[in-house]
Amino acid sequence: FLFYTGLAPTMRRQQRGVVTAAVVGTSFVIAQRTASSLAAPPITGTGKRALPPPVVRDRHTGKRAELSLIQVQVAFRHGARTPMEDAAAMSDDVRWLPSDTDKAELLSGCRRIHLFPPGCGDGLEPADVFKAGSGSAVPLHGGGAPGQLTRTGLKQAVALGADLRARYVDADADSASAVRGSRLLPSEWSAARRLVVARSTLVERTVYTAQGVLSGLYPDSAADECAEVELNGAPHDEWMVLTDVNCARLQQLFEQGLSLAAANRDAAQQQVVEHIDTGSRGTWRAHVVWQLIAFRDWYSCRVACRKPVPEHVAQVAVSLDTAAARNMHTVFEGGAEFTPHPAETRREAVRLAIGRMLRFLVERLERPDQTLHLYSGHDWTVTPLLLALCRHDEPALRSWPPFCSSLALELWSRSDTPLCHWASGGDPAAADEGRYVRVLWNGAPVRLACAESSDGVCTLADFKSMVAPFLVQDFSRECQPRVMRGPEIATADREKAHPPGATPAFNR
């Protein structure tokens, strides 16, 4: 967890083997010019608006069923942040300044929030929680703080909140009872405040992202009325993001994934690494197992904050994004495709990575409450969820999740199906009939393996069956280490690059 929050800079620098060197004569482009003159991956996942209700037809009559939205859960990545470190910043003359993360003026117009740690009944002010900083104590080149939400990132969060408002708030409803079936929430915060539940990891960038999203969701009274944000898990029991601190078996699988991903790069991945290494004359350097991920992170952080990007890096930005995404999928899946039992390895790795959160989401789906649940997390939150939910050919898996990317689980119910409180029926699964799940990635429907049609909608029962292999049943038992054989054995060099229990924070 120290690596997850960025509180172990010395060990992290050792584990990643970062080297900084001087270079003369390298050409640069400013991020704004790069985005306009060269192909570039998206920097933010916002900008999508409302969709019509999904189309579901009665299996017997073929007639379209009328559906009502009865719950939405949205997991999202934080907004743009400063890098956890930028090894080439000095040679590239990239300065990360304290003003990049000075959000005081913007926050004054945002909805106030109180934070509630597990087991604590007293609300805390974010400024008090993070007054000592959040992340590495070692400043970036220019004096800025590493791993913190930037002003740009907060604006992205507000934009995501506005997207969710357009999608789920009924602008004509002044009370919950007046909300149309295609929407979930009434128009004013005073009527909706008990219908919006926010949860965040205990990290500065995710907490302030949650604040921005809440402000964009209900902007009119944002500065006047306070919202509550629950902080997820204890420091050593975080389940809203992949962290291997308390799971020896996940440590083994993560190590294995890193080793096999680096040893089995395809031609496109290798070409990207060689292009950047040659063009930078050695200044863009990271340990071999982290190269693609580190290069992509430095690029995206700089572009989002309009910092200089070497032209040779901008030239391969799209290829870098795709290559890094494939690399990290291999890591998250324990290098499954290169093992003797790929399907079994993949299920186990993804289950231990995010299975506790996925179980939490499913339990909420079984208890429809006409509520919007918000989960402010990381790319290491939404990516494992995508791996558990999507088909392998899903377009959402082709690229790295941009800042403020969101994964929404919508629960719809047939209008002729009574909505009873989940506790009144005993077994929650008894009420699955007549309920459907649609999953959206950055506002667009995701194709689910359980869907019978191309629109990606599953019955709730089929959705639960699809994700069942990825749900953790007994975390303590499943985390017991195993004897590693064959391709599962990590090399001594890999162990130096990634000490057990030390998942890095730079790419989150």
PDB file of N, CA and C in Angstrom, residues 70 365-368 411 413 417-422 425-436 460-461 464:
ATOM      1  N   ILE A  70     -33.067   1.442 -12.639  1.00  0.00           N
ATOM      2  CA  ILE A  70     -33.271   1.330 -11.191  1.00  0.00           C
ATOM      3  C   ILE A  70     -31.970   1.386 -10.390  1.00  0.00           C
ATOM      4  N   LEU A 365     -25.924  -4.931  -7.377  1.00  0.00           N
ATOM      5  CA  LEU A 365     -26.894  -5.209  -8.436  1.00  0.00           C
ATOM      6  C   LEU A 365     -28.044  -6.057  -7.923  1.00  0.00           C
ATOM      7  N   GLU A 366     -27.781  -6.908  -6.970  1.00  0.00           N
ATOM      8  CA  GLU A 366     -28.830  -7.748  -6.399  1.00  0.00           C
ATOM      9  C   GLU A 366     -29.732  -6.976  -5.446  1.00  0.00           C
ATOM     10  N   ARG A 367     -29.330  -5.741  -5.126  1.00  0.00           N
ATOM     11  CA  ARG A 367     -30.091  -4.918  -4.178  1.00  0.00           C
ATOM     12  C   ARG A 367     -30.398  -3.563  -4.809  1.00  0.00           C
ATOM     13  N   PRO A 368     -31.234  -3.524  -5.827  1.00  0.00           N
ATOM     14  CA  PRO A 368     -31.510  -2.257  -6.516  1.00  0.00           C
ATOM     15  C   PRO A 368     -32.077  -1.220  -5.565  1.00  0.00           C
ATOM     16  N   LEU A 411     -28.470  -0.937 -14.307  1.00  0.00           N
ATOM     17  CA  LEU A 411     -29.445  -1.986 -14.015  1.00  0.00           C
ATOM     18  C   LEU A 411     -30.827  -1.489 -14.419  1.00  0.00           C
ATOM     19  N   SER A 413     -34.999  -2.501 -15.315  1.00  0.00           N
ATOM     20  CA  SER A 413     -36.053  -3.431 -14.925  1.00  0.00           C
ATOM     21  C   SER A 413     -37.265  -3.243 -15.830  1.00  0.00           C
ATOM     22  N   THR A 417     -42.436  -5.248 -13.837  1.00  0.00           N
ATOM     23  CA  THR A 417     -41.848  -6.025 -12.743  1.00  0.00           C
ATOM     24  C   THR A 417     -41.830  -5.164 -11.486  1.00  0.00           C
ATOM     25  N   PRO A 418     -42.518  -5.562 -10.426  1.00  0.00           N
ATOM     26  CA  PRO A 418     -42.537  -4.733  -9.219  1.00  0.00           C
ATOM     27  C   PRO A 418     -41.145  -4.611  -8.597  1.00  0.00           C
ATOM     28  N   LEU A 419     -40.831  -3.408  -8.139  1.00  0.00           N
ATOM     29  CA  LEU A 419     -39.552  -3.159  -7.490  1.00  0.00           C
ATOM     30  C   LEU A 419     -39.755  -3.200  -5.985  1.00  0.00           C
ATOM     31  N   CYS A 420     -39.391  -4.321  -5.385  1.00  0.00           N
ATOM     32  CA  CYS A 420     -39.528  -4.485  -3.940  1.00  0.00           C
ATOM     33  C   CYS A 420     -38.171  -4.292  -3.279  1.00  0.00           C
ATOM     34  N   HIS A 421     -38.182  -3.892  -2.034  1.00  0.00           N
ATOM     35  CA  HIS A 421     -36.923  -3.779  -1.311  1.00  0.00           C
ATOM     36  C   HIS A 421     -36.262  -5.144  -1.252  1.00  0.00           C
ATOM     37  N   TRP A 422     -34.948  -5.151  -1.506  1.00  0.00           N
ATOM     38  CA  TRP A 422     -34.247  -6.429  -1.643  1.00  0.00           C
ATOM     39  C   TRP A 422     -34.353  -7.290  -0.386  1.00  0.00           C
ATOM     40  N   GLY A 425     -37.496 -10.061   0.224  1.00  0.00           N
ATOM     41  CA  GLY A 425     -37.703 -11.327  -0.463  1.00  0.00           C
ATOM     42  C   GLY A 425     -36.784 -12.438  -0.047  1.00  0.00           C
ATOM     43  N   GLY A 426     -35.939 -12.208   0.963  1.00  0.00           N
ATOM     44  CA  GLY A 426     -35.009 -13.240   1.384  1.00  0.00           C
ATOM     45  C   GLY A 426     -33.831 -13.331   0.435  1.00  0.00           C
ATOM     46  N   ASP A 427     -33.848 -14.283  -0.480  1.00  0.00           N
ATOM     47  CA  ASP A 427     -32.768 -14.481  -1.435  1.00  0.00           C
ATOM     48  C   ASP A 427     -32.810 -13.382  -2.497  1.00  0.00           C
ATOM     49  N   PRO A 428     -31.747 -12.538  -2.607  1.00  0.00           N
ATOM     50  CA  PRO A 428     -31.778 -11.463  -3.604  1.00  0.00           C
ATOM     51  C   PRO A 428     -31.922 -11.983  -5.027  1.00  0.00           C
ATOM     52  N   ALA A 429     -31.378 -13.172  -5.314  1.00  0.00           N
ATOM     53  CA  ALA A 429     -31.434 -13.707  -6.671  1.00  0.00           C
ATOM     54  C   ALA A 429     -32.856 -14.026  -7.102  1.00  0.00           C
ATOM     55  N   ALA A 430     -33.765 -14.137  -6.140  1.00  0.00           N
ATOM     56  CA  ALA A 430     -35.157 -14.457  -6.483  1.00  0.00           C
ATOM     57  C   ALA A 430     -35.809 -13.344  -7.289  1.00  0.00           C
ATOM     58  N   ALA A 431     -35.235 -12.133  -7.250  1.00  0.00           N
ATOM     59  CA  ALA A 431     -35.820 -10.990  -7.962  1.00  0.00           C
ATOM     60  C   ALA A 431     -35.081 -10.680  -9.265  1.00  0.00           C
ATOM     61  N   ASP A 432     -34.222 -11.607  -9.727  1.00  0.00           N
ATOM     62  CA  ASP A 432     -33.460 -11.350 -10.947  1.00  0.00           C
ATOM     63  C   ASP A 432     -34.335 -11.291 -12.193  1.00  0.00           C
ATOM     64  N   GLU A 433     -35.433 -11.982 -12.199  1.00  0.00           N
ATOM     65  CA  GLU A 433     -36.294 -12.043 -13.377  1.00  0.00           C
ATOM     66  C   GLU A 433     -36.785 -10.638 -13.762  1.00  0.00           C
ATOM     67  N   GLY A 434     -36.695 -10.344 -15.050  1.00  0.00           N
ATOM     68  CA  GLY A 434     -37.168  -9.050 -15.534  1.00  0.00           C
ATOM     69  C   GLY A 434     -36.168  -7.932 -15.365  1.00  0.00           C
ATOM     70  N   ARG A 435     -34.919  -8.253 -15.021  1.00  0.00           N
ATOM     71  CA  ARG A 435     -33.893  -7.226 -14.838  1.00  0.00           C
ATOM     72  C   ARG A 435     -32.744  -7.463 -15.809  1.00  0.00           C
ATOM     73  N   TYR A 436     -32.136  -6.360 -16.266  1.00  0.00           N
ATOM     74  CA  TYR A 436     -31.128  -6.428 -17.322  1.00  0.00           C
ATOM     75  C   TYR A 436     -29.961  -5.514 -16.980  1.00  0.00           C
ATOM     76  N   LEU A 460     -29.897 -10.023 -15.871  1.00  0.00           N
ATOM     77  CA  LEU A 460     -29.099  -9.966 -14.652  1.00  0.00           C
ATOM     78  C   LEU A 460     -28.580 -11.357 -14.294  1.00  0.00           C
ATOM     79  N   ALA A 461     -29.409 -12.370 -14.458  1.00  0.00           N
ATOM     80  CA  ALA A 461     -28.983 -13.736 -14.137  1.00  0.00           C
ATOM     81  C   ALA A 461     -27.814 -14.168 -15.011  1.00  0.00           C
ATOM     82  N   LYS A 464     -24.576 -12.316 -13.964  1.00  0.00           N
ATOM     83  CA  LYS A 464     -23.990 -12.891 -12.766  1.00  0.00           C
ATOM     84  C   LYS A 464     -23.271 -14.203 -13.059  1.00  0.00           C
TER      85      LYS A 464
END
